[in-house]
Amino acid sequence: MDEHSPEVMTAIQATLMASELCQSVRRDLAGGESILKGDRSPVTVADFGSQAIICKLLKKKFPNDVVVAEENSSELRKPGHSKILGQVAHYVGGLIPDSSPEEVCSWIDYSSHTLQERFWTLDPIDGTKGFLRGDQYVIALALIEEGGVKLGIMACPNLYLNKDQPHGEKGCLFLAMRGKGSFQMDLQGGSRQSLSVSKTKVPSQALFTESVEPDHADHLFHQRLAQKLNIVKPSLRMDSQAKYGIVARGEATLYLRVPSPSEPGYKENIWDHAAGSIIAEEAGGRVTDTLGNPLDFSSGTRMERNHGILVTNGILHDAILKALKM
Ligand code: AMP
Ligand code: MG
């Protein structure tokens, strides 16, 4: 697979269109209304719109491929949510003309949760809480074959392009193909750069990144681990898989995700890690769970065999795993 492969070209086009939709929703509605799902997590007009567009484009090009995506249209079809459905159809219609509410629901429902030997996994908005706050969020799409991630793409509309200019131009697209490296571009496909992780060899000099939401990770445990490693820099808290991107481009040295005490047995979703993990690995990083096991993308939508996540520049991985055991 290379950048001219139909998979790569279609995935980039779909992700960029979804990113445009998300930015329009943010601009017009400041994120808009959200629906609380059964697990109390929010879903917005932009999550539904992004999934509709990406599923529609993938199915058109690859009719036999399965798409394992986070959302489905059951809430959206409820009579009480007709205003939100109308908004989803309106924003999708801005990019795919004449999209009816019924068509949009059917595109969202291309998603299936039955894994195949080859499938796509999609988080239409990873970091919905960040999206609603006006912080980081990403559109994350990955292609998995025989249990391994082969292609990962992340559009990050709110992430600064230049790591040395956090207040500079925003909007990054990360792309990684197995064996071909990781790249960053702007959202017009320009300013293409090959990425590599930080060369930091000394744990005390590491900058670590973690979730913003205290319910998504054990901040106190992370802080104690940082103290044990004599890390003095405060952690960089960021929503979404953008954390994998900032490790890949050498801005952060490690990304730690120990399950929060509010949900100690939490099992991660494959769509929350597939795209990010290949982007960090192809930039020279290492990704495992907090016990050192490889991430499991083949058992189901939940990563049942894993516990938390550890992403590093590779060099520090074993030292951090050891410190995690102490
Ligand atoms: P982040 O922005 O890195 O905190 O990750 C956002 C993702 O966290 C969402 O897409 C959710 O799927 C996921 N999530 C939801 N609840 C939890 C939890 N209790 N522990 C870990 N991750 C969670
Ligand atoms: Mg997510």
mmCIF file of C-alpha atoms and ligand atoms in Angstrom:
data_model
loop_
_atom_site.group_PDB
_atom_site.id
_atom_site.type_symbol
_atom_site.label_atom_id
_atom_site.label_comp_id
_atom_site.label_asym_id
_atom_site.label_seq_id
_atom_site.Cartn_x
_atom_site.Cartn_y
_atom_site.Cartn_z
ATOM 1 C CA MET A 1 0.000 0.000 0.000
ATOM 2 C CA ASP A 2 1.307 3.465 -0.851
ATOM 3 C CA GLU A 3 -0.149 6.940 -1.027
ATOM 4 C CA HIS A 4 -1.599 6.277 -4.503
ATOM 5 C CA SER A 5 -3.490 3.160 -3.374
ATOM 6 C CA PRO A 6 -7.274 3.541 -3.655
ATOM 7 C CA GLU A 7 -7.596 2.796 0.083
ATOM 8 C CA VAL A 8 -5.302 5.679 0.992
ATOM 9 C CA MET A 9 -6.792 8.150 -1.481
ATOM 10 C CA THR A 10 -10.380 7.357 -0.497
ATOM 11 C CA ALA A 11 -9.612 7.433 3.228
ATOM 12 C CA ILE A 12 -7.891 10.824 2.961
ATOM 13 C CA GLN A 13 -10.738 12.301 0.893
ATOM 14 C CA ALA A 14 -13.408 10.964 3.277
ATOM 15 C CA THR A 15 -11.594 12.104 6.411
ATOM 16 C CA LEU A 16 -11.026 15.593 5.014
ATOM 17 C CA MET A 17 -14.699 15.947 4.043
ATOM 18 C CA ALA A 18 -15.744 14.824 7.523
ATOM 19 C CA SER A 19 -13.308 17.288 9.044
ATOM 20 C CA GLU A 20 -14.871 20.099 6.994
ATOM 21 C CA LEU A 21 -18.316 19.100 8.255
ATOM 22 C CA CYS A 22 -17.138 19.067 11.892
ATOM 23 C CA GLN A 23 -15.571 22.501 11.532
ATOM 24 C CA SER A 24 -18.786 23.900 10.015
ATOM 25 C CA VAL A 25 -20.842 22.510 12.905
ATOM 26 C CA ARG A 26 -18.409 24.045 15.421
ATOM 27 C CA ARG A 27 -18.470 27.380 13.620
ATOM 28 C CA ASP A 28 -22.268 27.610 13.185
ATOM 29 C CA LEU A 29 -23.567 25.877 16.294
ATOM 30 C CA ALA A 30 -20.592 25.953 18.716
ATOM 31 C CA GLY A 31 -20.833 22.144 18.649
ATOM 32 C CA GLY A 32 -24.630 22.118 18.724
ATOM 33 C CA GLU A 33 -26.949 19.987 20.803
ATOM 34 C CA SER A 34 -25.785 16.606 21.950
ATOM 35 C CA ILE A 35 -27.629 13.392 22.745
ATOM 36 C CA LEU A 36 -26.487 11.395 25.783
ATOM 37 C CA LYS A 37 -26.013 7.739 24.847
ATOM 38 C CA GLY A 38 -26.675 4.768 27.124
ATOM 39 C CA ASP A 39 -23.120 4.951 28.534
ATOM 40 C CA ARG A 40 -23.701 8.700 29.296
ATOM 41 C CA SER A 41 -21.243 9.769 26.596
ATOM 42 C CA PRO A 42 -22.363 12.586 24.274
ATOM 43 C CA VAL A 43 -22.938 12.337 20.519
ATOM 44 C CA THR A 44 -23.465 15.407 18.332
ATOM 45 C CA VAL A 45 -24.666 16.444 14.867
ATOM 46 C CA ALA A 46 -21.013 16.343 13.809
ATOM 47 C CA ASP A 47 -20.392 12.748 15.035
ATOM 48 C CA PHE A 48 -23.375 11.529 12.989
ATOM 49 C CA GLY A 49 -22.532 13.654 9.952
ATOM 50 C CA SER A 50 -18.885 12.609 9.947
ATOM 51 C CA GLN A 51 -19.808 8.911 10.163
ATOM 52 C CA ALA A 52 -22.431 9.241 7.389
ATOM 53 C CA ILE A 53 -19.936 10.813 4.974
ATOM 54 C CA ILE A 54 -17.071 8.423 5.667
ATOM 55 C CA CYS A 55 -19.253 5.282 5.537
ATOM 56 C CA LYS A 56 -20.894 6.480 2.316
ATOM 57 C CA LEU A 57 -17.550 7.101 0.569
ATOM 58 C CA LEU A 58 -15.943 3.864 1.799
ATOM 59 C CA LYS A 59 -18.933 1.739 0.766
ATOM 60 C CA LYS A 60 -19.049 3.331 -2.661
ATOM 61 C CA LYS A 61 -15.394 2.498 -3.356
ATOM 62 C CA PHE A 62 -15.155 -0.781 -1.399
ATOM 63 C CA PRO A 63 -18.668 -2.296 -1.350
ATOM 64 C CA ASN A 64 -17.469 -5.547 0.244
ATOM 65 C CA ASP A 65 -15.554 -3.982 3.121
ATOM 66 C CA VAL A 66 -16.966 -3.898 6.644
ATOM 67 C CA VAL A 67 -16.832 -0.582 8.526
ATOM 68 C CA VAL A 68 -16.748 -0.902 12.309
ATOM 69 C CA ALA A 69 -17.735 2.565 13.488
ATOM 70 C CA GLU A 70 -18.743 4.004 16.838
ATOM 71 C CA GLU A 71 -22.240 5.357 16.109
ATOM 72 C CA ASN A 72 -25.556 4.047 14.806
ATOM 73 C CA SER A 73 -28.734 5.889 13.890
ATOM 74 C CA SER A 74 -31.132 4.450 16.520
ATOM 75 C CA GLU A 75 -31.171 7.596 18.731
ATOM 76 C CA LEU A 76 -31.265 9.852 15.707
ATOM 77 C CA ARG A 77 -34.384 8.140 14.335
ATOM 78 C CA LYS A 78 -36.391 8.798 17.526
ATOM 79 C CA PRO A 79 -39.150 11.404 16.938
ATOM 80 C CA GLY A 80 -37.762 13.603 19.751
ATOM 81 C CA HIS A 81 -34.484 13.962 17.823
ATOM 82 C CA SER A 82 -35.933 15.040 14.478
ATOM 83 C CA LYS A 83 -34.376 18.520 14.780
ATOM 84 C CA ILE A 84 -30.909 17.007 15.204
ATOM 85 C CA LEU A 85 -31.525 14.618 12.293
ATOM 86 C CA GLY A 86 -32.543 17.596 10.139
ATOM 87 C CA GLN A 87 -29.287 19.350 11.075
ATOM 88 C CA VAL A 88 -27.236 16.226 10.264
ATOM 89 C CA ALA A 89 -28.913 15.956 6.831
ATOM 90 C CA HIS A 90 -28.316 19.680 6.247
ATOM 91 C CA TYR A 91 -24.566 19.492 6.965
ATOM 92 C CA VAL A 92 -24.083 16.230 5.051
ATOM 93 C CA GLY A 93 -26.072 17.788 2.169
ATOM 94 C CA GLY A 94 -23.531 20.633 2.037
ATOM 95 C CA LEU A 95 -20.928 18.059 0.963
ATOM 96 C CA ILE A 96 -23.041 15.338 -0.691
ATOM 97 C CA PRO A 97 -25.908 17.271 -2.346
ATOM 98 C CA ASP A 98 -29.532 16.156 -1.900
ATOM 99 C CA SER A 99 -28.859 13.833 1.049
ATOM 100 C CA SER A 100 -32.199 12.980 2.648
ATOM 101 C CA PRO A 101 -32.516 12.258 6.398
ATOM 102 C CA GLU A 102 -33.388 8.631 5.557
ATOM 103 C CA GLU A 103 -30.305 8.224 3.347
ATOM 104 C CA VAL A 104 -28.090 9.764 5.988
ATOM 105 C CA CYS A 105 -29.373 7.280 8.603
ATOM 106 C CA SER A 106 -28.791 4.395 6.205
ATOM 107 C CA TRP A 107 -25.188 5.531 5.557
ATOM 108 C CA ILE A 108 -24.527 5.762 9.320
ATOM 109 C CA ASP A 109 -25.884 2.218 9.607
ATOM 110 C CA TYR A 110 -23.430 0.791 7.076
ATOM 111 C CA SER A 111 -21.434 0.279 10.252
ATOM 112 C CA SER A 112 -21.377 -3.252 11.612
ATOM 113 C CA HIS A 113 -19.784 -4.552 14.796
ATOM 114 C CA THR A 114 -18.864 -7.940 13.316
ATOM 115 C CA LEU A 115 -15.141 -8.002 12.625
ATOM 116 C CA GLN A 116 -13.819 -9.607 9.431
ATOM 117 C CA GLU A 117 -10.318 -10.488 8.251
ATOM 118 C CA ARG A 118 -10.211 -7.075 6.607
ATOM 119 C CA PHE A 119 -12.212 -4.151 8.003
ATOM 120 C CA TRP A 120 -12.143 -0.401 8.560
ATOM 121 C CA THR A 121 -12.546 1.064 12.003
ATOM 122 C CA LEU A 122 -13.840 4.588 12.442
ATOM 123 C CA ASP A 123 -14.306 7.037 15.254
ATOM 124 C CA PRO A 124 -16.203 9.841 13.465
ATOM 125 C CA ILE A 125 -15.270 12.198 16.307
ATOM 126 C CA ASP A 126 -12.836 10.938 18.882
ATOM 127 C CA GLY A 127 -12.843 13.355 21.797
ATOM 128 C CA THR A 128 -16.474 14.500 21.505
ATOM 129 C CA LYS A 129 -16.100 16.182 24.911
ATOM 130 C CA GLY A 130 -13.122 18.114 23.526
ATOM 131 C CA PHE A 131 -15.151 19.019 20.426
ATOM 132 C CA LEU A 132 -17.949 20.433 22.618
ATOM 133 C CA ARG A 133 -15.441 22.422 24.719
ATOM 134 C CA GLY A 134 -13.715 23.822 21.605
ATOM 135 C CA ASP A 135 -10.569 21.791 22.378
ATOM 136 C CA GLN A 136 -8.960 18.858 20.555
ATOM 137 C CA TYR A 137 -10.867 16.200 18.654
ATOM 138 C CA VAL A 138 -9.972 13.977 15.713
ATOM 139 C CA ILE A 139 -11.630 12.033 12.930
ATOM 140 C CA ALA A 140 -9.863 8.662 13.152
ATOM 141 C CA LEU A 141 -9.997 6.020 10.430
ATOM 142 C CA ALA A 142 -7.912 2.834 10.162
ATOM 143 C CA LEU A 143 -7.748 -0.239 7.962
ATOM 144 C CA ILE A 144 -7.124 -3.553 9.741
ATOM 145 C CA GLU A 145 -6.079 -6.756 7.977
ATOM 146 C CA GLU A 146 -5.494 -10.073 9.745
ATOM 147 C CA GLY A 147 -5.478 -8.361 13.136
ATOM 148 C CA GLY A 148 -2.870 -5.721 12.261
ATOM 149 C CA VAL A 149 -3.384 -2.042 11.466
ATOM 150 C CA LYS A 150 -2.228 -1.417 7.868
ATOM 151 C CA LEU A 151 -3.296 2.202 7.415
ATOM 152 C CA GLY A 152 -4.187 4.971 9.841
ATOM 153 C CA ILE A 153 -5.484 8.465 9.179
ATOM 154 C CA MET A 154 -6.353 11.177 11.654
ATOM 155 C CA ALA A 155 -7.706 14.611 10.812
ATOM 156 C CA CYS A 156 -7.175 17.017 13.713
ATOM 157 C CA PRO A 157 -8.929 20.296 12.832
ATOM 158 C CA ASN A 158 -7.904 22.048 16.055
ATOM 159 C CA LEU A 159 -4.315 20.880 16.448
ATOM 160 C CA TYR A 160 -1.523 23.391 15.755
ATOM 161 C CA LEU A 161 0.511 22.400 12.722
ATOM 162 C CA ASN A 162 3.920 23.433 13.987
ATOM 163 C CA LYS A 163 4.851 21.897 17.326
ATOM 164 C CA ASP A 164 7.002 24.930 18.112
ATOM 165 C CA GLN A 165 4.102 27.320 17.539
ATOM 166 C CA PRO A 166 1.164 26.180 19.691
ATOM 167 C CA HIS A 167 -0.671 29.413 18.884
ATOM 168 C CA GLY A 168 0.040 29.201 15.147
ATOM 169 C CA GLU A 169 -1.896 27.749 12.208
ATOM 170 C CA LYS A 170 -4.325 24.965 13.111
ATOM 171 C CA GLY A 171 -5.367 21.817 11.291
ATOM 172 C CA CYS A 172 -3.284 18.651 10.819
ATOM 173 C CA LEU A 173 -3.749 15.431 8.912
ATOM 174 C CA PHE A 174 -1.688 12.454 10.117
ATOM 175 C CA LEU A 175 -1.175 9.491 7.805
ATOM 176 C CA ALA A 176 0.691 6.209 8.353
ATOM 177 C CA MET A 177 1.019 3.134 6.131
ATOM 178 C CA ARG A 178 2.607 -0.042 7.521
ATOM 179 C CA GLY A 179 6.270 -0.133 6.592
ATOM 180 C CA LYS A 180 6.099 3.277 4.878
ATOM 181 C CA GLY A 181 6.386 5.730 7.786
ATOM 182 C CA SER A 182 4.223 8.445 9.301
ATOM 183 C CA PHE A 183 3.480 11.811 7.799
ATOM 184 C CA GLN A 184 1.802 15.044 8.747
ATOM 185 C CA MET A 185 0.119 17.436 6.346
ATOM 186 C CA ASP A 186 -2.122 20.458 6.652
ATOM 187 C CA LEU A 187 -5.821 20.008 5.922
ATOM 188 C CA GLN A 188 -5.276 21.030 2.302
ATOM 189 C CA GLY A 189 -2.781 18.180 1.836
ATOM 190 C CA GLY A 190 0.179 20.618 1.789
ATOM 191 C CA SER A 191 3.209 21.136 4.101
ATOM 192 C CA ARG A 192 3.907 17.385 4.060
ATOM 193 C CA GLN A 193 6.484 16.231 6.601
ATOM 194 C CA SER A 194 7.836 12.848 7.573
ATOM 195 C CA LEU A 195 7.516 12.296 11.340
ATOM 196 C CA SER A 196 9.825 10.826 13.934
ATOM 197 C CA VAL A 197 9.516 10.420 17.677
ATOM 198 C CA SER A 198 11.650 12.219 20.251
ATOM 199 C CA LYS A 199 15.170 10.913 20.903
ATOM 200 C CA THR A 200 14.925 11.446 24.670
ATOM 201 C CA LYS A 201 16.867 8.712 26.467
ATOM 202 C CA VAL A 202 16.465 9.948 30.015
ATOM 203 C CA PRO A 203 13.026 9.404 31.596
ATOM 204 C CA SER A 204 13.319 12.559 33.728
ATOM 205 C CA GLN A 205 13.405 14.659 30.538
ATOM 206 C CA ALA A 206 10.235 13.142 29.129
ATOM 207 C CA LEU A 207 7.125 15.181 28.480
ATOM 208 C CA PHE A 208 4.073 13.035 29.009
ATOM 209 C CA THR A 209 0.583 13.449 27.680
ATOM 210 C CA GLU A 210 -2.692 12.170 29.100
ATOM 211 C CA SER A 211 -6.484 12.642 28.770
ATOM 212 C CA VAL A 212 -8.196 15.803 29.893
ATOM 213 C CA GLU A 213 -11.140 13.865 31.359
ATOM 214 C CA PRO A 214 -10.427 12.430 34.826
ATOM 215 C CA ASP A 215 -12.908 9.614 34.125
ATOM 216 C CA HIS A 216 -10.823 8.393 31.168
ATOM 217 C CA ALA A 217 -7.507 7.874 32.971
ATOM 218 C CA ASP A 218 -5.989 7.752 36.462
ATOM 219 C CA HIS A 219 -4.341 11.179 36.687
ATOM 220 C CA LEU A 220 -3.166 10.623 40.261
ATOM 221 C CA PHE A 221 -1.450 7.351 39.372
ATOM 222 C CA HIS A 222 0.167 9.048 36.348
ATOM 223 C CA GLN A 223 1.436 11.831 38.597
ATOM 224 C CA ARG A 224 2.962 9.354 41.043
ATOM 225 C CA LEU A 225 4.673 7.506 38.197
ATOM 226 C CA ALA A 226 6.052 10.804 36.872
ATOM 227 C CA GLN A 227 7.442 11.598 40.331
ATOM 228 C CA LYS A 228 9.049 8.154 40.509
ATOM 229 C CA LEU A 229 10.760 8.835 37.170
ATOM 230 C CA ASN A 230 11.788 12.348 38.286
ATOM 231 C CA ILE A 231 9.762 13.902 35.476
ATOM 232 C CA VAL A 232 9.446 17.567 36.355
ATOM 233 C CA LYS A 233 7.555 18.956 33.364
ATOM 234 C CA PRO A 234 3.792 19.066 34.002
ATOM 235 C CA SER A 235 1.789 16.671 31.838
ATOM 236 C CA LEU A 236 0.235 17.880 28.606
ATOM 237 C CA ARG A 237 -3.488 17.124 28.871
ATOM 238 C CA MET A 238 -5.171 16.720 25.530
ATOM 239 C CA ASP A 239 -8.393 15.109 24.319
ATOM 240 C CA SER A 240 -8.559 12.391 21.674
ATOM 241 C CA GLN A 241 -6.006 10.399 19.664
ATOM 242 C CA ALA A 242 -4.247 13.682 18.890
ATOM 243 C CA LYS A 243 -2.034 12.455 21.775
ATOM 244 C CA TYR A 244 -0.628 9.742 19.470
ATOM 245 C CA GLY A 245 0.085 12.435 16.868
ATOM 246 C CA ILE A 246 2.069 14.582 19.274
ATOM 247 C CA VAL A 247 4.148 11.569 20.326
ATOM 248 C CA ALA A 248 4.709 10.701 16.638
ATOM 249 C CA ARG A 249 6.003 14.191 15.863
ATOM 250 C CA GLY A 250 8.370 14.168 18.834
ATOM 251 C CA GLU A 251 6.511 16.796 20.835
ATOM 252 C CA ALA A 252 5.580 14.487 23.734
ATOM 253 C CA THR A 253 7.730 11.518 24.735
ATOM 254 C CA LEU A 254 5.065 9.310 26.212
ATOM 255 C CA TYR A 255 1.310 8.909 26.390
ATOM 256 C CA LEU A 256 -0.030 7.047 29.397
ATOM 257 C CA ARG A 257 -3.588 5.802 29.885
ATOM 258 C CA VAL A 258 -4.011 3.834 33.106
ATOM 259 C CA PRO A 259 -7.724 3.072 33.662
ATOM 260 C CA SER A 260 -9.448 5.590 35.921
ATOM 261 C CA PRO A 261 -10.445 4.466 39.440
ATOM 262 C CA SER A 262 -14.013 5.416 38.451
ATOM 263 C CA GLU A 263 -13.950 2.486 35.975
ATOM 264 C CA PRO A 264 -10.923 0.280 36.796
ATOM 265 C CA GLY A 265 -11.954 -2.590 34.508
ATOM 266 C CA TYR A 266 -12.555 -0.348 31.481
ATOM 267 C CA LYS A 267 -11.820 -2.005 28.140
ATOM 268 C CA GLU A 268 -10.756 0.334 25.346
ATOM 269 C CA ASN A 269 -12.574 0.540 21.983
ATOM 270 C CA ILE A 270 -10.596 -0.425 18.868
ATOM 271 C CA TRP A 271 -11.609 2.821 17.100
ATOM 272 C CA ASP A 272 -10.027 4.853 19.918
ATOM 273 C CA HIS A 273 -6.550 3.410 19.232
ATOM 274 C CA ALA A 274 -6.187 1.804 15.784
ATOM 275 C CA ALA A 275 -5.351 4.920 13.745
ATOM 276 C CA GLY A 276 -3.295 6.548 16.490
ATOM 277 C CA SER A 277 -1.215 3.462 17.217
ATOM 278 C CA ILE A 278 0.094 2.990 13.663
ATOM 279 C CA ILE A 279 0.864 6.722 13.427
ATOM 280 C CA ALA A 280 3.050 6.500 16.570
ATOM 281 C CA GLU A 281 4.652 3.172 15.551
ATOM 282 C CA GLU A 282 5.540 4.213 12.011
ATOM 283 C CA ALA A 283 7.218 7.319 13.443
ATOM 284 C CA GLY A 284 9.496 5.014 15.459
ATOM 285 C CA GLY A 285 7.426 4.769 18.633
ATOM 286 C CA ARG A 286 6.216 1.733 20.552
ATOM 287 C CA VAL A 287 2.617 1.036 21.587
ATOM 288 C CA THR A 288 1.465 -1.631 24.058
ATOM 289 C CA ASP A 289 -0.972 -1.857 26.937
ATOM 290 C CA THR A 290 0.274 -0.965 30.425
ATOM 291 C CA LEU A 291 1.373 -4.590 30.966
ATOM 292 C CA GLY A 292 3.484 -4.668 27.798
ATOM 293 C CA ASN A 293 1.032 -6.686 25.681
ATOM 294 C CA PRO A 294 0.435 -5.800 22.016
ATOM 295 C CA LEU A 295 -2.892 -4.091 21.340
ATOM 296 C CA ASP A 296 -5.603 -6.529 20.335
ATOM 297 C CA PHE A 297 -7.571 -5.363 17.293
ATOM 298 C CA SER A 298 -9.061 -8.720 16.389
ATOM 299 C CA SER A 299 -11.210 -10.037 19.263
ATOM 300 C CA GLY A 300 -14.056 -7.569 19.053
ATOM 301 C CA THR A 301 -14.855 -3.872 19.259
ATOM 302 C CA ARG A 302 -13.507 -3.828 22.832
ATOM 303 C CA MET A 303 -9.852 -4.639 23.445
ATOM 304 C CA GLU A 304 -10.685 -7.336 25.985
ATOM 305 C CA ARG A 305 -7.106 -8.623 26.292
ATOM 306 C CA ASN A 306 -5.611 -5.249 27.114
ATOM 307 C CA HIS A 307 -5.383 -3.071 30.187
ATOM 308 C CA GLY A 308 -4.768 0.638 29.581
ATOM 309 C CA ILE A 309 -2.321 2.004 26.991
ATOM 310 C CA LEU A 310 1.343 2.994 26.909
ATOM 311 C CA VAL A 311 2.854 4.878 23.968
ATOM 312 C CA THR A 312 6.498 5.928 24.019
ATOM 313 C CA ASN A 313 9.359 6.946 21.771
ATOM 314 C CA GLY A 314 10.474 3.279 21.948
ATOM 315 C CA ILE A 315 13.719 4.060 23.760
ATOM 316 C CA LEU A 316 11.949 4.600 27.094
ATOM 317 C CA HIS A 317 9.327 1.864 26.722
ATOM 318 C CA ASP A 318 10.902 -0.882 28.834
ATOM 319 C CA ALA A 319 11.889 1.556 31.586
ATOM 320 C CA ILE A 320 8.301 2.855 31.815
ATOM 321 C CA LEU A 321 6.848 -0.684 31.791
ATOM 322 C CA LYS A 322 9.195 -1.563 34.641
ATOM 323 C CA ALA A 323 8.209 1.539 36.610
ATOM 324 C CA LEU A 324 4.526 0.682 36.037
ATOM 325 C CA LYS A 325 5.069 -2.690 37.724
ATOM 326 C CA MET A 326 6.658 -1.199 40.840
HETATM 327 P P1 AMP B 1 -9.541 10.871 25.552
HETATM 328 O O1 AMP B 1 -9.943 12.112 24.869
HETATM 329 O O2 AMP B 1 -8.160 10.403 25.254
HETATM 330 O O3 AMP B 1 -9.817 10.923 27.019
HETATM 331 O O4 AMP B 1 -10.390 9.694 24.940
HETATM 332 C C1 AMP B 1 -11.699 9.822 24.498
HETATM 333 C C2 AMP B 1 -12.273 8.448 24.450
HETATM 334 O O5 AMP B 1 -12.320 7.889 25.748
HETATM 335 C C3 AMP B 1 -13.697 8.386 23.976
HETATM 336 O O6 AMP B 1 -13.729 8.156 22.595
HETATM 337 C C4 AMP B 1 -14.296 7.224 24.739
HETATM 338 O O7 AMP B 1 -14.543 6.120 23.892
HETATM 339 C C5 AMP B 1 -13.221 6.828 25.714
HETATM 340 N N1 AMP B 1 -13.726 6.551 27.066
HETATM 341 C C6 AMP B 1 -14.979 6.670 27.529
HETATM 342 N N2 AMP B 1 -15.062 6.273 28.824
HETATM 343 C C7 AMP B 1 -13.813 5.894 29.182
HETATM 344 C C8 AMP B 1 -13.247 5.363 30.387
HETATM 345 N N3 AMP B 1 -13.971 5.161 31.492
HETATM 346 N N4 AMP B 1 -11.934 5.060 30.382
HETATM 347 C C9 AMP B 1 -11.174 5.264 29.286
HETATM 348 N N5 AMP B 1 -11.659 5.767 28.126
HETATM 349 C C10 AMP B 1 -12.961 6.074 28.066
HETATM 350 MG MG MG B 2 -13.491 7.898 20.703
#
